[in-house]
PDB file of C-alpha atoms in Angstrom:
ATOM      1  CA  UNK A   1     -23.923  23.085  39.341  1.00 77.00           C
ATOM      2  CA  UNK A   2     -25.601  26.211  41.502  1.00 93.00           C
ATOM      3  CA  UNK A   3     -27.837  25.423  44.381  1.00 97.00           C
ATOM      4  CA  UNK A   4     -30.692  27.139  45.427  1.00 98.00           C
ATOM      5  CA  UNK A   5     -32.443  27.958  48.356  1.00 98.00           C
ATOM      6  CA  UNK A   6     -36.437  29.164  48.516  1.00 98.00           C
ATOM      7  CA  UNK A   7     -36.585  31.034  51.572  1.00 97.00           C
ATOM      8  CA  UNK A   8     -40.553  32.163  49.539  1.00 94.00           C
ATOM      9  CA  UNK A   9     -41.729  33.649  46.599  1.00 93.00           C
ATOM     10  CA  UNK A  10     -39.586  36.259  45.499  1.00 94.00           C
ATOM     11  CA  UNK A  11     -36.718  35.699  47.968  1.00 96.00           C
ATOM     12  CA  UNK A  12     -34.233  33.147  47.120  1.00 97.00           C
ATOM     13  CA  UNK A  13     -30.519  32.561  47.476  1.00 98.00           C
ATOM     14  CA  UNK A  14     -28.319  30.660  45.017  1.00 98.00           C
ATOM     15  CA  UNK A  15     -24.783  29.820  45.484  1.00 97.00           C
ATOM     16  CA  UNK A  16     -22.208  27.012  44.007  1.00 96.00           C
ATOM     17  CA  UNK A  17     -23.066  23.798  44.046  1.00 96.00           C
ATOM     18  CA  UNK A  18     -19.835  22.801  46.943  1.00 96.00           C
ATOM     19  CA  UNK A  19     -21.346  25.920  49.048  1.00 97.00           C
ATOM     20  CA  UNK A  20     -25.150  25.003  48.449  1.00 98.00           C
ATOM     21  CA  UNK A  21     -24.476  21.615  50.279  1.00 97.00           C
ATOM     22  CA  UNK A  22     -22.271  22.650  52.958  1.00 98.00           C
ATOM     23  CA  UNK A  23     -25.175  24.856  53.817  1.00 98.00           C
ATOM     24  CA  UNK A  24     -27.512  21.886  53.758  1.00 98.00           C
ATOM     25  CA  UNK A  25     -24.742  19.675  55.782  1.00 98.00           C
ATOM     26  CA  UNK A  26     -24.643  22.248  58.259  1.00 98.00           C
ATOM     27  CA  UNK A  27     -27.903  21.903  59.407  1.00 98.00           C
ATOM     28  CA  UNK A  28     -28.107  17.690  59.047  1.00 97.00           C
ATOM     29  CA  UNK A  29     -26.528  17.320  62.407  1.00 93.00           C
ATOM     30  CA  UNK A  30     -28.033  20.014  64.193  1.00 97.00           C
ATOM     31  CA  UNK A  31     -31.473  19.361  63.497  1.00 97.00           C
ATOM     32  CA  UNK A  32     -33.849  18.015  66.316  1.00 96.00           C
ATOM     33  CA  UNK A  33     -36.110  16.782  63.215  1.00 94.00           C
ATOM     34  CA  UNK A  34     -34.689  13.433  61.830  1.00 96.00           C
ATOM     35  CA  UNK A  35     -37.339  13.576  58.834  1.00 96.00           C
ATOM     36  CA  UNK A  36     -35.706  16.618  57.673  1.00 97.00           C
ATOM     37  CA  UNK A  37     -32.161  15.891  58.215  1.00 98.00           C
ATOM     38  CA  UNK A  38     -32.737  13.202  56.129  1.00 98.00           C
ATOM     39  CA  UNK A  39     -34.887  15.294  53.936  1.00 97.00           C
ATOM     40  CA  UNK A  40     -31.571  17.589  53.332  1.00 98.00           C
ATOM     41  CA  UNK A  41     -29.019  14.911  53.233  1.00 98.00           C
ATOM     42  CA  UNK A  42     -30.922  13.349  50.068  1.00 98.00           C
ATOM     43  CA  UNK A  43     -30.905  16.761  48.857  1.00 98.00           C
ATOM     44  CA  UNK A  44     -27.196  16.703  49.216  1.00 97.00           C
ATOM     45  CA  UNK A  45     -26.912  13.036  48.200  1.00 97.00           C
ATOM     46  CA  UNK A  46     -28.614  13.059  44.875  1.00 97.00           C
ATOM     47  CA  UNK A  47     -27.035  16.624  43.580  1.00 95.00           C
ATOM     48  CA  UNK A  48     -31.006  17.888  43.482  1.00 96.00           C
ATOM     49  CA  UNK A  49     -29.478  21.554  44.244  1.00 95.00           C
ATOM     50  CA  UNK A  50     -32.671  23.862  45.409  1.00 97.00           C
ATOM     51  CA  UNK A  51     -34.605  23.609  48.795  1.00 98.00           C
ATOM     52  CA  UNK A  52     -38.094  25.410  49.153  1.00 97.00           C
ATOM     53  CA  UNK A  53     -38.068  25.884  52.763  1.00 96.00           C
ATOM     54  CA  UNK A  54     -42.154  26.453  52.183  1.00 93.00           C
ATOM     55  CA  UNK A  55     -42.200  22.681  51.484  1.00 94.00           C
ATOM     56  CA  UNK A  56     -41.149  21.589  55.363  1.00 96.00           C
ATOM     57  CA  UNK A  57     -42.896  22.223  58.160  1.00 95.00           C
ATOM     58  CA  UNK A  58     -42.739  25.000  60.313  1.00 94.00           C
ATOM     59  CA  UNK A  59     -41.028  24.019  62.955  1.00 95.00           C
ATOM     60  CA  UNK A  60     -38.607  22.418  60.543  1.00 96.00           C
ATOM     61  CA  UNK A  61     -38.520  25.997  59.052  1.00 96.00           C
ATOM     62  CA  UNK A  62     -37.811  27.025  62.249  1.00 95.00           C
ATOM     63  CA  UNK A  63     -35.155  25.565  63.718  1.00 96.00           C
ATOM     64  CA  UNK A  64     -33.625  25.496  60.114  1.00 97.00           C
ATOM     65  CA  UNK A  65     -33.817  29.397  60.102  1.00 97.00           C
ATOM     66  CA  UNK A  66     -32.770  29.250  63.948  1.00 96.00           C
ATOM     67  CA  UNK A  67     -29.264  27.844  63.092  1.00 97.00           C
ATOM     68  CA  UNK A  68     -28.407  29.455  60.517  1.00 97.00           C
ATOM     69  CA  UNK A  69     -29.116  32.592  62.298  1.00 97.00           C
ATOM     70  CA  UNK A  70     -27.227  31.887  65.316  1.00 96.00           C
ATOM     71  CA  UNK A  71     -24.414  29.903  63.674  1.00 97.00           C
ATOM     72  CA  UNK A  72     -24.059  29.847  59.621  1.00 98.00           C
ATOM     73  CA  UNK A  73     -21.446  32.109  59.845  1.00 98.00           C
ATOM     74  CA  UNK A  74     -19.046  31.560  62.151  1.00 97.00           C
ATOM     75  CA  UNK A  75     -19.212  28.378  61.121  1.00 98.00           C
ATOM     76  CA  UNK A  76     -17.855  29.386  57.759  1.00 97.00           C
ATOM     77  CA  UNK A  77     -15.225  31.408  59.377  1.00 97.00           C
ATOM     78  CA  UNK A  78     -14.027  28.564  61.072  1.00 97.00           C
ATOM     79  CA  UNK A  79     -14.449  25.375  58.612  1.00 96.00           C
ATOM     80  CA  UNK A  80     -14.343  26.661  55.306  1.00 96.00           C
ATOM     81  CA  UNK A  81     -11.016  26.892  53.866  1.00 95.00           C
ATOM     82  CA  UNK A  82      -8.555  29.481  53.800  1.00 96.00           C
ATOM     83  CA  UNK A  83      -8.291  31.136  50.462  1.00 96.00           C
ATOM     84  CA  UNK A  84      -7.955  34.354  48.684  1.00 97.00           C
ATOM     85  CA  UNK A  85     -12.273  34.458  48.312  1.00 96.00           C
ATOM     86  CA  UNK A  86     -12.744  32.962  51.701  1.00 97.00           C
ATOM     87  CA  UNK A  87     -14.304  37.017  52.618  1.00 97.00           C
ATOM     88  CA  UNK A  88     -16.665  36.904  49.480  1.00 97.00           C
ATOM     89  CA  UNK A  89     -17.728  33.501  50.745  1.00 97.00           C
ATOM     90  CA  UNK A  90     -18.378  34.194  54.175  1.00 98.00           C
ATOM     91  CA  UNK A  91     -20.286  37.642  53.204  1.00 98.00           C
ATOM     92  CA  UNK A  92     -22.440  35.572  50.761  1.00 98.00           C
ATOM     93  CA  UNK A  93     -23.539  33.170  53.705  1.00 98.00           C
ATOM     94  CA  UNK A  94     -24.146  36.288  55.595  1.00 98.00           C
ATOM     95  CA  UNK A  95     -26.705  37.347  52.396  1.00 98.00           C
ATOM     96  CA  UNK A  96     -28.455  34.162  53.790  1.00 98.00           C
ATOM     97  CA  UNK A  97     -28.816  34.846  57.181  1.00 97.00           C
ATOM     98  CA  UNK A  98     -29.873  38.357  55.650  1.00 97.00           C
ATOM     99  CA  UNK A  99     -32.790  36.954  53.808  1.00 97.00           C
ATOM    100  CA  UNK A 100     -34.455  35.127  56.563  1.00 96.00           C
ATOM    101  CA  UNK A 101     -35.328  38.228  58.029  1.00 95.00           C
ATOM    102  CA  UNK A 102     -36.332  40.051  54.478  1.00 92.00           C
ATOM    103  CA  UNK A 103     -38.321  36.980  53.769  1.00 93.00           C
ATOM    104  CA  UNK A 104     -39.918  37.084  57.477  1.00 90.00           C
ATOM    105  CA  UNK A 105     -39.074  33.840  58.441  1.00 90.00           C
ATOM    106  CA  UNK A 106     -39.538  33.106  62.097  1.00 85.00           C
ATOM    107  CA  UNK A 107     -36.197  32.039  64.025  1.00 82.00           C
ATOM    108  CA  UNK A 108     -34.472  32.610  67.147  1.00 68.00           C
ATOM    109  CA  UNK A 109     -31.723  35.770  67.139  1.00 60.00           C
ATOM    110  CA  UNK A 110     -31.837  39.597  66.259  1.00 49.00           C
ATOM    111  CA  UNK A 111     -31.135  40.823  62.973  1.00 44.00           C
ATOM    112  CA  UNK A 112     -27.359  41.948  62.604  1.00 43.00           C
ATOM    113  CA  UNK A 113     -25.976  38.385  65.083  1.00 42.00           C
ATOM    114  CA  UNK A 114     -24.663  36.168  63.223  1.00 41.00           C
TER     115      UNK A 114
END
């Protein structure tokens, strides 16, 4: 099963189901906003596979779009596991990061950090 993330109309990312959630699980511990982390790990949980990051609010959207900026990545590098499409992975997490800025999401970081 894919996942899919709603960053707004018109700019979305999908990715495999194992991938989708990691994403999600990523941000369960490092969010300041219980309601959400919660909000994500029944996401997770339940196999629902899409989050529209419209339907939080924005300082949910913000700190969501704040982590991934400033850690999504290297994160990957160092937790996912090695294999021979680890690269293709960790660019396609990168395509996330990416989007937050095309979708003109509001976060902490620069464009081209990871």
């Amino acid at each position: 099963m894919a996942g899919l993330i709603v960053l707004k109309p018109g700019v979305d990312w999908t990715a495999t189901g194992g991938l989708f959630d990691w994403t999600l699980e990523f941000l369960i511990s490092r969010l300041s906003d219980r309601q959400t982390a919660s909000r994500l790990q029944e996401i997770v949980d339940n196999n629902l596979g899409s989050l529209w990051i419209d339907d939080l609010t924005t300082a949910a959207q913000q700190e969501i779009v704040s982590h991934w900026r400033s850690g999504l990545v290297t994160a990957g590098e160092r937790q996912l596991p090695e294999t021979e499409h680890k690269a293709d992975v960790i660019q396609h997490l990168q395509e996330l990061v990416n989007a937050t800025y095309s979708a003109g999401l509001p976060g902490s970081r620069e464009p081209g950090g990871q």
